[in-house]
């Protein structure tokens, strides 16, 4: 969860309060302008290559660009969006919801409104396809390779590593290859993922373990609760309960390696020996040059696959500090409690609510 600006911030979110939202335009000339806005939303989804997207509605038609050099021209300008609270004494505290590249701007030039759509900074990396074959030769550590791939496109990008680094196999990608997919391939080799966070920093991290991670936020029903509604379901779509990861790297003279990971918990609904059946996924990468890396990749991909088996859609009072991967304690109207992990959410700049999609339900005792 994004760090709260003060001790009273999270408690105030549970009480009646005046919300604060702010949209800042970061112009290419270095000037930051606060944009009046009438509506908008930010969607954060761990399952998407570009984790954060936004849509903002502004009333001022003069902001609609008429030339490529206009104030809101899409070529390089960015949006920073924040949400927080206005306290009774008039002071304001807010946290960022994301830093976005402006993708499109549209609206009626006579009467408005103007709609601005943006994407997280992963989109900048993904758009920069390789114009020549690209190799990680000389960058033997995964984090070094990831940093190089990102900073080739955004030289001042901040890289935050929270994973265990390791030496990976030399990788080479062809011309026209997807740079962001290359970043994720290097991360998978150390059991991690890469994403742009709310500050626009690129984070290398493993998905927190639902069984061991601390509870970040309680979404509870009833008096003084924040839960408005909930919808629970199960689906096996896109699921597998076994991963076989393999690698072979002739350039590094690394022999073939293979490792597998399976759901071996007999109490799990996706137990590999149970009625769910065996549903394997196969993954291969030249980055996997030893059994340890292959096992880490298999474990990571299996975690990704098993968690969506139980899904919950929660509508609650908004907490702008939430991040995908955060563990929630959900307390329903009848007193039942379970732990859920945030997969995605959409938070409004107008309505005082947030819709959260969670995965991997576990009874909380």
Short mmCIF file of C-alpha atoms in Angstrom, two decimals:
data_model
loop_
_atom_site.label_atom_id
_atom_site.label_comp_id
_atom_site.label_asym_id
_atom_site.label_seq_id
_atom_site.Cartn_x
_atom_site.Cartn_y
_atom_site.Cartn_z
CA UNK A 1 0.00 0.00 0.00
CA UNK A 2 1.23 3.50 -0.77
CA UNK A 3 2.46 5.16 2.44
CA UNK A 4 -0.24 7.32 4.05
CA UNK A 5 0.87 10.94 4.50
CA UNK A 6 -0.06 10.92 8.21
CA UNK A 7 -1.51 8.75 10.98
CA UNK A 8 -4.94 10.37 10.70
CA UNK A 9 -5.25 9.94 6.93
CA UNK A 10 -6.42 6.30 6.85
CA UNK A 11 -8.79 6.77 9.78
CA UNK A 12 -10.36 9.80 8.10
CA UNK A 13 -11.05 7.72 4.97
CA UNK A 14 -13.40 5.59 7.11
CA UNK A 15 -15.35 8.62 8.30
CA UNK A 16 -17.48 11.27 6.67
CA UNK A 17 -15.04 13.66 5.02
CA UNK A 18 -14.60 16.06 2.12
CA UNK A 19 -12.59 14.40 -0.67
CA UNK A 20 -9.84 16.22 -2.52
CA UNK A 21 -8.80 15.45 -6.09
CA UNK A 22 -6.19 17.17 -8.19
CA UNK A 23 -5.07 16.82 -11.81
CA UNK A 24 -1.70 18.29 -12.72
CA UNK A 25 -0.46 18.81 -16.27
CA UNK A 26 3.31 18.39 -16.57
CA UNK A 27 4.10 20.32 -19.72
CA UNK A 28 7.10 19.60 -21.90
CA UNK A 29 8.55 23.04 -21.07
CA UNK A 30 8.88 22.03 -17.41
CA UNK A 31 5.87 24.00 -16.18
CA UNK A 32 3.27 22.23 -14.00
CA UNK A 33 -0.33 23.43 -14.29
CA UNK A 34 -3.29 22.38 -12.15
CA UNK A 35 -6.28 21.55 -14.37
CA UNK A 36 -9.84 22.20 -13.16
CA UNK A 37 -11.83 19.02 -13.76
CA UNK A 38 -15.43 17.88 -13.48
CA UNK A 39 -15.03 14.11 -13.57
CA UNK A 40 -12.59 11.34 -14.18
CA UNK A 41 -11.32 7.97 -13.06
CA UNK A 42 -8.13 5.97 -12.64
CA UNK A 43 -8.04 2.23 -13.31
CA UNK A 44 -5.22 0.09 -11.95
CA UNK A 45 -5.05 -3.52 -13.17
CA UNK A 46 -2.21 -5.92 -12.45
CA UNK A 47 -3.24 -8.22 -15.31
CA UNK A 48 -2.60 -5.55 -17.96
CA UNK A 49 0.80 -4.81 -19.46
CA UNK A 50 0.13 -1.13 -18.77
CA UNK A 51 -1.00 -1.21 -15.15
CA UNK A 52 -2.54 2.28 -14.83
CA UNK A 53 -4.85 4.19 -17.15
CA UNK A 54 -6.86 7.35 -16.65
CA UNK A 55 -9.66 9.41 -18.11
CA UNK A 56 -10.22 13.02 -17.04
CA UNK A 57 -12.98 15.44 -18.03
CA UNK A 58 -12.20 19.16 -18.02
CA UNK A 59 -14.68 21.98 -18.78
CA UNK A 60 -12.31 24.51 -20.36
CA UNK A 61 -12.47 24.15 -24.15
CA UNK A 62 -9.42 26.40 -24.53
CA UNK A 63 -7.40 23.43 -23.33
CA UNK A 64 -8.35 21.49 -26.46
CA UNK A 65 -5.21 21.53 -28.63
CA UNK A 66 -5.61 23.05 -32.06
CA UNK A 67 -1.93 22.76 -33.08
CA UNK A 68 0.83 20.27 -32.21
CA UNK A 69 2.40 22.89 -29.93
CA UNK A 70 -0.79 23.60 -27.98
CA UNK A 71 -0.72 23.31 -24.21
CA UNK A 72 -2.20 19.83 -24.13
CA UNK A 73 -0.43 18.41 -27.16
CA UNK A 74 -0.01 14.68 -26.72
CA UNK A 75 3.65 14.70 -27.67
CA UNK A 76 5.40 14.22 -24.34
CA UNK A 77 3.06 15.93 -21.87
CA UNK A 78 2.05 13.97 -18.77
CA UNK A 79 -0.66 14.01 -16.13
CA UNK A 80 -0.24 13.45 -12.42
CA UNK A 81 -3.46 12.64 -10.56
CA UNK A 82 -3.89 12.78 -6.78
CA UNK A 83 -6.69 12.02 -4.36
CA UNK A 84 -6.99 12.69 -0.65
CA UNK A 85 -8.99 14.51 2.01
CA UNK A 86 -9.72 18.06 3.09
CA UNK A 87 -9.70 18.25 6.88
CA UNK A 88 -11.94 20.43 8.99
CA UNK A 89 -9.15 22.95 9.53
CA UNK A 90 -8.80 23.38 5.76
CA UNK A 91 -5.55 21.45 5.44
CA UNK A 92 -5.20 18.91 2.62
CA UNK A 93 -3.43 15.58 2.41
CA UNK A 94 -3.30 13.55 -0.80
CA UNK A 95 -1.48 10.65 -2.42
CA UNK A 96 -0.75 10.05 -6.11
CA UNK A 97 -2.93 7.76 -8.19
CA UNK A 98 -0.49 7.67 -11.07
CA UNK A 99 1.75 9.45 -13.54
CA UNK A 100 0.36 9.16 -17.06
CA UNK A 101 1.45 9.78 -20.60
CA UNK A 102 -1.28 11.67 -22.45
CA UNK A 103 -2.64 9.39 -25.19
CA UNK A 104 -5.62 11.27 -26.58
CA UNK A 105 -7.62 14.47 -26.17
CA UNK A 106 -11.07 15.06 -27.62
CA UNK A 107 -14.12 17.24 -27.18
CA UNK A 108 -16.45 19.77 -28.75
CA UNK A 109 -14.29 22.87 -29.39
CA UNK A 110 -17.31 25.14 -28.96
CA UNK A 111 -19.05 23.88 -25.83
CA UNK A 112 -16.85 21.09 -24.44
CA UNK A 113 -16.26 19.17 -22.31
CA UNK A 114 -12.77 17.93 -23.10
CA UNK A 115 -11.77 14.35 -22.30
CA UNK A 116 -8.12 13.44 -21.72
CA UNK A 117 -7.04 9.80 -21.72
CA UNK A 118 -3.69 8.61 -20.46
CA UNK A 119 -1.60 5.49 -19.86
CA UNK A 120 1.06 4.58 -17.33
CA UNK A 121 4.71 4.85 -18.30
CA UNK A 122 4.90 1.16 -19.25
CA UNK A 123 3.26 2.32 -22.50
CA UNK A 124 6.29 4.49 -23.30
CA UNK A 125 8.57 1.45 -23.02
CA UNK A 126 6.21 -0.83 -24.96
CA UNK A 127 5.96 1.64 -27.86
CA UNK A 128 9.75 1.76 -28.25
CA UNK A 129 10.21 -1.41 -30.28
CA UNK A 130 13.75 -2.53 -30.97
CA UNK A 131 15.11 -0.89 -34.13
CA UNK A 132 18.07 -3.28 -34.16
CA UNK A 133 18.78 -6.61 -32.48
CA UNK A 134 19.17 -6.03 -28.73
CA UNK A 135 21.26 -8.17 -26.39
CA UNK A 136 21.88 -8.25 -22.65
CA UNK A 137 25.47 -9.38 -23.22
CA UNK A 138 27.58 -7.76 -20.52
CA UNK A 139 24.58 -7.23 -18.22
CA UNK A 140 24.53 -10.57 -16.46
CA UNK A 141 22.27 -9.59 -13.54
CA UNK A 142 18.53 -9.44 -14.17
CA UNK A 143 18.12 -6.03 -12.52
CA UNK A 144 20.98 -4.60 -14.60
CA UNK A 145 19.37 -5.90 -17.79
CA UNK A 146 15.95 -4.54 -16.81
CA UNK A 147 17.41 -1.15 -15.90
CA UNK A 148 19.19 -0.90 -19.24
CA UNK A 149 16.09 -1.81 -21.24
CA UNK A 150 14.00 0.83 -19.47
CA UNK A 151 16.57 3.63 -19.34
CA UNK A 152 17.40 3.22 -23.03
CA UNK A 153 13.90 4.66 -23.55
CA UNK A 154 13.47 6.89 -20.47
CA UNK A 155 17.01 7.88 -19.40
CA UNK A 156 15.90 9.45 -16.11
CA UNK A 157 13.58 6.59 -15.12
CA UNK A 158 13.85 5.57 -11.47
CA UNK A 159 14.20 1.81 -10.94
CA UNK A 160 13.27 0.37 -7.52
CA UNK A 161 14.28 -3.24 -6.93
CA UNK A 162 12.48 -5.24 -4.22
CA UNK A 163 13.27 -8.70 -5.62
CA UNK A 164 16.23 -11.03 -5.17
CA UNK A 165 18.59 -10.37 -8.06
CA UNK A 166 20.42 -13.17 -9.89
CA UNK A 167 22.59 -13.83 -12.92
CA UNK A 168 20.49 -14.77 -15.92
CA UNK A 169 21.33 -16.08 -19.36
CA UNK A 170 22.33 -13.77 -22.19
CA UNK A 171 19.20 -12.69 -24.04
CA UNK A 172 18.90 -11.38 -27.60
CA UNK A 173 15.75 -9.93 -29.15
CA UNK A 174 15.12 -9.34 -32.84
CA UNK A 175 14.42 -6.06 -34.56
CA UNK A 176 10.79 -4.95 -33.98
CA UNK A 177 10.74 -6.90 -30.72
CA UNK A 178 8.59 -5.72 -27.81
CA UNK A 179 10.84 -3.94 -25.29
CA UNK A 180 8.33 -4.19 -22.43
CA UNK A 181 7.88 -7.93 -23.02
CA UNK A 182 11.68 -8.23 -22.84
CA UNK A 183 11.64 -6.43 -19.48
CA UNK A 184 9.05 -8.86 -18.14
CA UNK A 185 10.97 -11.88 -19.44
CA UNK A 186 14.04 -10.81 -17.46
CA UNK A 187 11.87 -10.26 -14.38
CA UNK A 188 10.15 -13.64 -14.67
CA UNK A 189 13.59 -15.29 -14.58
CA UNK A 190 13.96 -14.07 -10.97
CA UNK A 191 10.32 -14.76 -10.05
CA UNK A 192 9.27 -11.11 -10.23
CA UNK A 193 7.26 -8.62 -12.27
CA UNK A 194 7.89 -5.00 -13.28
CA UNK A 195 5.39 -2.15 -13.21
CA UNK A 196 5.18 1.63 -13.01
CA UNK A 197 3.87 2.65 -9.59
CA UNK A 198 1.80 5.65 -8.51
CA UNK A 199 4.89 7.89 -8.55
CA UNK A 200 5.91 6.78 -12.04
CA UNK A 201 8.84 4.73 -10.72
CA UNK A 202 9.53 1.30 -12.22
CA UNK A 203 9.30 -1.33 -9.49
CA UNK A 204 10.76 -4.85 -9.70
CA UNK A 205 9.00 -7.02 -7.14
CA UNK A 206 7.45 -10.38 -6.38
CA UNK A 207 3.70 -10.60 -5.82
CA UNK A 208 3.13 -10.64 -2.04
CA UNK A 209 2.11 -14.03 -0.64
CA UNK A 210 -1.50 -13.98 0.54
CA UNK A 211 -0.65 -16.42 3.34
CA UNK A 212 2.18 -14.38 4.86
CA UNK A 213 1.75 -10.74 3.81
CA UNK A 214 0.31 -8.36 6.42
CA UNK A 215 -3.24 -7.08 5.99
CA UNK A 216 -3.05 -3.64 4.38
CA UNK A 217 -6.70 -2.54 4.76
CA UNK A 218 -9.94 -3.84 6.23
CA UNK A 219 -13.05 -3.57 4.09
CA UNK A 220 -15.86 -4.15 6.56
CA UNK A 221 -19.64 -3.90 6.44
CA UNK A 222 -21.91 -2.42 9.07
CA UNK A 223 -21.66 0.65 11.25
CA UNK A 224 -18.39 2.55 10.75
CA UNK A 225 -17.61 0.17 7.87
CA UNK A 226 -16.46 1.05 4.36
CA UNK A 227 -18.01 -1.87 2.44
CA UNK A 228 -20.94 -0.83 0.25
CA UNK A 229 -21.56 -4.04 -1.72
CA UNK A 230 -19.85 -7.30 -2.69
CA UNK A 231 -20.21 -9.92 -5.39
CA UNK A 232 -18.38 -13.24 -5.12
CA UNK A 233 -17.72 -15.92 -7.73
CA UNK A 234 -15.45 -18.66 -9.04
CA UNK A 235 -14.05 -19.23 -12.52
CA UNK A 236 -11.47 -21.59 -14.02
CA UNK A 237 -11.01 -19.48 -17.13
CA UNK A 238 -7.31 -18.95 -17.85
CA UNK A 239 -6.24 -21.13 -14.93
CA UNK A 240 -3.65 -23.89 -14.82
CA UNK A 241 -2.34 -25.84 -11.85
CA UNK A 242 1.04 -26.95 -13.13
CA UNK A 243 3.92 -25.06 -14.77
CA UNK A 244 6.91 -26.55 -16.54
CA UNK A 245 9.67 -23.98 -17.05
CA UNK A 246 12.69 -24.74 -19.20
CA UNK A 247 15.73 -22.98 -20.55
CA UNK A 248 18.69 -23.54 -22.84
CA UNK A 249 21.37 -21.01 -23.75
CA UNK A 250 24.00 -21.94 -26.31
CA UNK A 251 25.69 -18.53 -26.12
CA UNK A 252 26.46 -19.08 -22.44
CA UNK A 253 27.21 -22.79 -22.96
CA UNK A 254 24.42 -23.53 -20.51
CA UNK A 255 22.90 -27.01 -20.81
CA UNK A 256 19.12 -27.46 -20.90
CA UNK A 257 17.37 -27.09 -17.56
CA UNK A 258 13.81 -27.87 -16.52
CA UNK A 259 11.78 -27.34 -13.36
CA UNK A 260 8.12 -27.65 -12.53
CA UNK A 261 5.68 -26.35 -9.95
CA UNK A 262 2.27 -27.81 -9.15
CA UNK A 263 -0.61 -27.18 -6.80
CA UNK A 264 0.09 -30.01 -4.37
CA UNK A 265 -2.28 -28.90 -1.62
CA UNK A 266 -4.99 -31.62 -1.27
CA UNK A 267 -7.36 -29.06 0.28
CA UNK A 268 -7.05 -26.71 -2.70
CA UNK A 269 -9.87 -26.66 -5.30
CA UNK A 270 -7.18 -26.69 -7.99
CA UNK A 271 -5.19 -29.59 -6.49
CA UNK A 272 -3.31 -31.23 -9.34
CA UNK A 273 -4.49 -34.69 -8.22
CA UNK A 274 -8.10 -33.66 -7.64
CA UNK A 275 -11.30 -33.34 -9.69
CA UNK A 276 -10.14 -30.05 -11.23
CA UNK A 277 -7.79 -32.13 -13.36
CA UNK A 278 -4.23 -31.47 -14.44
CA UNK A 279 -3.91 -28.31 -16.54
CA UNK A 280 -0.24 -27.62 -17.37
CA UNK A 281 1.38 -24.50 -18.79
CA UNK A 282 4.77 -24.56 -20.49
CA UNK A 283 7.25 -21.69 -20.39
CA UNK A 284 10.66 -21.44 -22.02
CA UNK A 285 13.29 -18.71 -21.89
CA UNK A 286 17.00 -18.49 -22.62
CA UNK A 287 17.27 -16.45 -19.41
CA UNK A 288 16.83 -19.65 -17.39
CA UNK A 289 20.35 -21.05 -17.23
CA UNK A 290 20.10 -23.11 -14.05
CA UNK A 291 17.54 -25.12 -12.13
CA UNK A 292 17.13 -22.42 -9.49
CA UNK A 293 16.03 -19.83 -12.04
CA UNK A 294 13.73 -22.32 -13.78
CA UNK A 295 12.14 -23.21 -10.44
CA UNK A 296 11.66 -19.55 -9.53
CA UNK A 297 9.97 -18.83 -12.86
CA UNK A 298 7.71 -21.88 -12.51
CA UNK A 299 6.73 -20.86 -8.98
CA UNK A 300 5.97 -17.29 -10.06
CA UNK A 301 3.82 -18.35 -13.01
CA UNK A 302 1.95 -20.88 -10.89
CA UNK A 303 1.12 -18.21 -8.29
CA UNK A 304 -0.22 -15.99 -11.04
CA UNK A 305 -2.38 -18.80 -12.39
CA UNK A 306 -3.92 -20.10 -9.17
CA UNK A 307 -4.98 -16.84 -7.56
CA UNK A 308 -7.89 -15.96 -9.90
CA UNK A 309 -9.85 -19.10 -8.92
CA UNK A 310 -11.91 -17.09 -6.40
CA UNK A 311 -12.90 -13.55 -7.33
CA UNK A 312 -14.72 -10.85 -5.41
CA UNK A 313 -15.92 -7.47 -6.64
CA UNK A 314 -16.10 -4.97 -3.80
CA UNK A 315 -17.57 -1.49 -3.84
CA UNK A 316 -16.40 0.54 -0.89
CA UNK A 317 -15.47 3.98 0.30
CA UNK A 318 -12.27 4.86 -1.56
CA UNK A 319 -8.77 4.34 -0.25
CA UNK A 320 -6.35 5.96 -2.73
CA UNK A 321 -3.36 4.27 -1.05
CA UNK A 322 -4.32 0.80 -2.33
CA UNK A 323 -2.04 -1.05 -4.73
CA UNK A 324 -2.45 -4.34 -6.65
CA UNK A 325 -1.13 -7.17 -4.50
CA UNK A 326 -2.32 -5.59 -1.24
CA UNK A 327 -4.00 -8.04 1.12
CA UNK A 328 -7.47 -7.03 2.31
CA UNK A 329 -9.48 -8.37 5.20
CA UNK A 330 -13.09 -8.43 4.01
CA UNK A 331 -15.79 -8.60 6.68
CA UNK A 332 -19.27 -9.25 5.30
CA UNK A 333 -22.63 -8.24 6.77
CA UNK A 334 -23.12 -11.68 8.36
CA UNK A 335 -19.73 -11.52 10.08
CA UNK A 336 -17.88 -13.86 7.72
CA UNK A 337 -14.26 -12.85 7.24
CA UNK A 338 -11.81 -13.68 4.50
CA UNK A 339 -8.52 -12.48 3.10
CA UNK A 340 -8.43 -11.26 -0.48
CA UNK A 341 -5.67 -9.85 -2.65
CA UNK A 342 -6.20 -6.76 -4.81
CA UNK A 343 -6.02 -7.54 -8.52
CA UNK A 344 -7.45 -4.32 -9.90
CA UNK A 345 -9.51 -1.31 -8.94
CA UNK A 346 -11.15 1.74 -10.43
CA UNK A 347 -11.33 4.91 -8.37
CA UNK A 348 -13.45 7.88 -9.36
CA UNK A 349 -12.49 11.53 -9.24
CA UNK A 350 -16.15 12.41 -8.87
CA UNK A 351 -18.06 9.73 -6.97
CA UNK A 352 -17.00 8.80 -3.45
CA UNK A 353 -16.48 5.10 -4.15
CA UNK A 354 -13.95 2.57 -5.40
CA UNK A 355 -14.61 -0.72 -7.18
CA UNK A 356 -12.05 -3.40 -6.32
CA UNK A 357 -11.51 -6.74 -8.05
CA UNK A 358 -9.80 -9.23 -5.76
CA UNK A 359 -8.38 -12.73 -6.18
CA UNK A 360 -7.33 -15.73 -4.14
CA UNK A 361 -9.89 -15.79 -1.32
CA UNK A 362 -8.84 -17.43 1.96
CA UNK A 363 -10.95 -17.74 5.09
CA UNK A 364 -9.64 -15.48 7.84
CA UNK A 365 -9.74 -17.16 11.21
#
